[in-house]
């Protein structure tokens, strides 16, 4: 009998220990699975963040490349009128290097006769905060580094930044178009003048004919 009791106790302890090991194994496996799942989530989150950051960086590079290779001069000035951005076309159009423009007043690109009121116009535009063409209906001119002037069209857009409202200006050299318009107008005026001469000559001939008859 004692032998059977002893075997029962040993069997009970074995089962209890076996169950304890099994429970511990299950717990450890569950913890391991949760850790793996957590790592997978963190890895996926990091991957998504990296992909998002990479996409933003590529978008910024494309935008910068688009601005850099634009056919128009693109400038951005801060609230004081200092140039903070200038693309390559700006250098070609005005004859200044980017280093000469960045940090200096945009007024160097404005003809001297128009500089006095330019600062007030700039402040008024920044306060209004509405994108619009500059000097609509007027003949606008810009000034190169060598002092020569040329006709331009300018579009202005406000940009809100941490340092205040900046203004982006897109400047188009319209010299060629103005020359074409001038030639077309000259041809029209020449044609109208010739038409008037012919009309007067026809009237004179009609008068002579009437007098003869």
XYZ file of C-alpha atoms in Angstrom:
213
model
C 0.000 0.000 0.000
C 2.760 2.395 0.913
C 4.427 1.566 -2.343
C 1.274 2.523 -4.265
C 0.929 5.764 -2.319
C 4.504 6.652 -3.093
C 3.951 5.967 -6.792
C 0.821 8.150 -6.736
C 2.733 10.990 -5.125
C 5.568 10.655 -7.649
C 3.057 10.524 -10.525
C 1.199 13.570 -9.167
C 4.423 15.519 -8.831
C 5.458 14.478 -12.320
C 2.148 15.579 -13.793
C 2.265 18.827 -11.859
C 5.815 19.520 -12.988
C 4.956 18.517 -16.554
C 1.947 20.852 -16.528
C 4.079 23.599 -15.044
C 6.687 23.164 -17.792
C 3.965 23.071 -20.432
C 2.361 26.211 -19.027
C 5.719 27.938 -18.872
C 6.481 26.885 -22.431
C 3.096 28.208 -23.577
C 3.668 31.479 -21.744
C 7.146 31.875 -23.177
C 5.875 31.011 -26.661
C 3.069 33.555 -26.309
C 5.496 36.218 -25.124
C 7.794 35.383 -28.031
C 4.910 35.572 -30.508
C 3.815 38.926 -29.082
C 7.373 40.232 -29.318
C 7.638 39.059 -32.923
C 4.263 40.640 -33.754
C 5.304 43.871 -32.033
C 8.603 43.921 -33.918
C 6.770 43.328 -37.191
C 4.442 46.274 -36.467
C 7.360 48.500 -35.518
C 9.276 47.393 -38.596
C 6.250 48.044 -40.804
C 5.766 51.476 -39.199
C 9.428 52.337 -39.727
C 9.239 51.112 -43.314
C 6.153 53.252 -43.974
C 7.825 56.259 -42.360
C 10.964 55.727 -44.429
C 8.883 55.349 -47.597
C 6.956 58.532 -46.758
C 10.162 60.445 -46.024
C 11.709 59.178 -49.252
C 8.608 60.196 -51.230
C 8.687 63.675 -49.677
C 12.367 64.018 -50.476
C 11.830 62.950 -54.104
C 8.886 65.343 -54.436
C 11.038 68.178 -53.054
C 13.847 67.304 -55.482
C 11.447 67.223 -58.435
C 9.938 70.548 -57.368
C 13.396 72.088 -57.011
C 14.400 70.716 -60.423
C 11.170 72.051 -61.948
C 11.847 75.534 -60.546
C 15.512 75.416 -61.529
C 14.761 74.523 -65.162
C 11.700 76.756 -65.586
C 11.810 79.031 -68.671
C 10.827 82.015 -66.493
C 12.832 83.678 -63.756
C 11.511 82.630 -60.331
C 12.335 84.674 -57.243
C 11.154 84.576 -53.669
C 11.636 87.532 -51.333
C 11.018 87.866 -47.600
C 9.087 90.564 -45.760
C 12.046 92.955 -45.981
C 12.356 92.536 -49.744
C 15.531 90.437 -49.537
C 15.879 87.669 -52.113
C 15.819 84.198 -50.533
C 15.372 82.027 -53.650
C 16.522 82.564 -57.255
C 16.567 79.982 -60.035
C 19.060 79.579 -62.853
C 16.909 81.496 -65.353
C 17.065 84.515 -63.029
C 20.853 84.512 -63.341
C 20.664 84.275 -67.142
C 17.923 86.886 -67.498
C 19.380 89.547 -65.194
C 23.130 88.870 -65.427
C 23.589 88.441 -61.658
C 24.945 85.303 -60.009
C 22.779 83.653 -57.400
C 25.286 84.610 -54.724
C 24.948 88.276 -55.700
C 21.154 88.134 -55.387
C 20.539 85.997 -52.282
C 20.275 88.227 -49.231
C 20.193 91.444 -51.234
C 17.192 93.637 -52.019
C 15.021 92.715 -54.977
C 14.990 96.446 -55.794
C 18.244 96.010 -57.746
C 16.084 94.379 -60.454
C 13.683 97.331 -60.539
C 14.393 100.362 -62.785
C 15.613 103.292 -60.706
C 12.626 105.441 -61.686
C 10.263 102.904 -60.072
C 12.203 102.016 -56.930
C 10.796 104.731 -54.675
C 7.301 103.241 -54.510
C 8.256 99.597 -54.931
C 8.618 98.874 -51.214
C 5.110 100.175 -50.482
C 3.638 98.145 -53.340
C 5.404 95.068 -51.992
C 4.030 95.591 -48.478
C 0.517 96.169 -49.785
C 0.627 92.944 -51.775
C 1.887 90.917 -48.798
C -0.900 92.356 -46.631
C -3.575 91.521 -49.229
C -2.274 87.951 -49.563
C -3.868 87.320 -52.978
C -2.042 85.947 -56.016
C -2.305 88.277 -59.006
C -0.404 89.670 -62.005
C 1.746 92.683 -61.168
C 0.906 96.006 -62.799
C -1.994 94.613 -64.798
C -2.592 96.762 -67.870
C 0.753 98.553 -67.483
C 4.014 98.248 -69.379
C 6.456 96.810 -66.846
C 10.234 96.857 -67.182
C 13.016 95.134 -65.285
C 16.671 96.121 -64.942
C 19.683 93.945 -65.714
C 23.000 94.123 -63.906
C 24.477 96.142 -66.782
C 21.722 98.759 -66.375
C 19.763 97.896 -69.512
C 15.992 97.533 -69.203
C 13.639 95.067 -70.863
C 9.846 94.516 -70.860
C 8.478 91.862 -68.513
C 5.313 90.251 -67.233
C 5.284 89.407 -63.530
C 2.983 87.122 -61.545
C 3.035 87.356 -57.747
C 2.013 84.744 -55.163
C 2.141 85.011 -51.344
C 3.745 82.131 -49.438
C 3.291 81.735 -45.684
C 6.478 80.641 -43.906
C 7.669 80.397 -40.302
C 9.449 83.728 -40.728
C 6.401 85.508 -42.166
C 4.839 86.025 -45.571
C 7.201 85.625 -48.504
C 6.349 86.641 -52.057
C 7.153 84.456 -55.049
C 7.569 86.316 -58.343
C 7.515 84.600 -61.741
C 9.116 86.952 -64.276
C 8.810 86.501 -68.038
C 10.937 88.389 -70.549
C 8.470 89.560 -73.236
C 11.000 91.421 -75.403
C 10.449 89.183 -78.429
C 6.674 89.374 -78.127
C 6.775 93.160 -77.816
C 8.975 93.350 -80.915
C 6.483 91.229 -82.863
C 3.606 93.371 -81.606
C 5.519 96.501 -82.680
C 6.141 95.118 -86.176
C 2.500 94.056 -86.547
C 1.329 97.494 -85.380
C 3.755 99.190 -87.788
C 2.434 97.077 -90.663
C -1.147 97.903 -89.713
C -0.372 101.617 -89.548
C 1.453 101.442 -92.897
C -1.465 99.604 -94.484
C -3.997 102.084 -93.105
C -1.878 105.017 -94.320
C -1.598 103.499 -97.812
C -5.344 102.784 -97.833
C -6.042 106.397 -96.922
C -3.766 107.638 -99.733
C -5.515 105.375 -102.248
C -8.915 106.489 -101.040
C -7.962 110.159 -101.453
C -6.571 109.427 -104.908
C -9.815 107.677 -105.865
C -11.818 110.667 -104.620
C -9.579 113.044 -106.625
C -10.052 110.993 -109.796
C -13.799 110.944 -109.251
C -13.816 114.746 -108.951
C -11.781 115.115 -112.138
C -14.136 112.770 -113.958
C -17.135 114.749 -112.801
C -15.525 118.034 -113.896
C -14.652 116.603 -117.314
C -18.163 115.363 -117.893
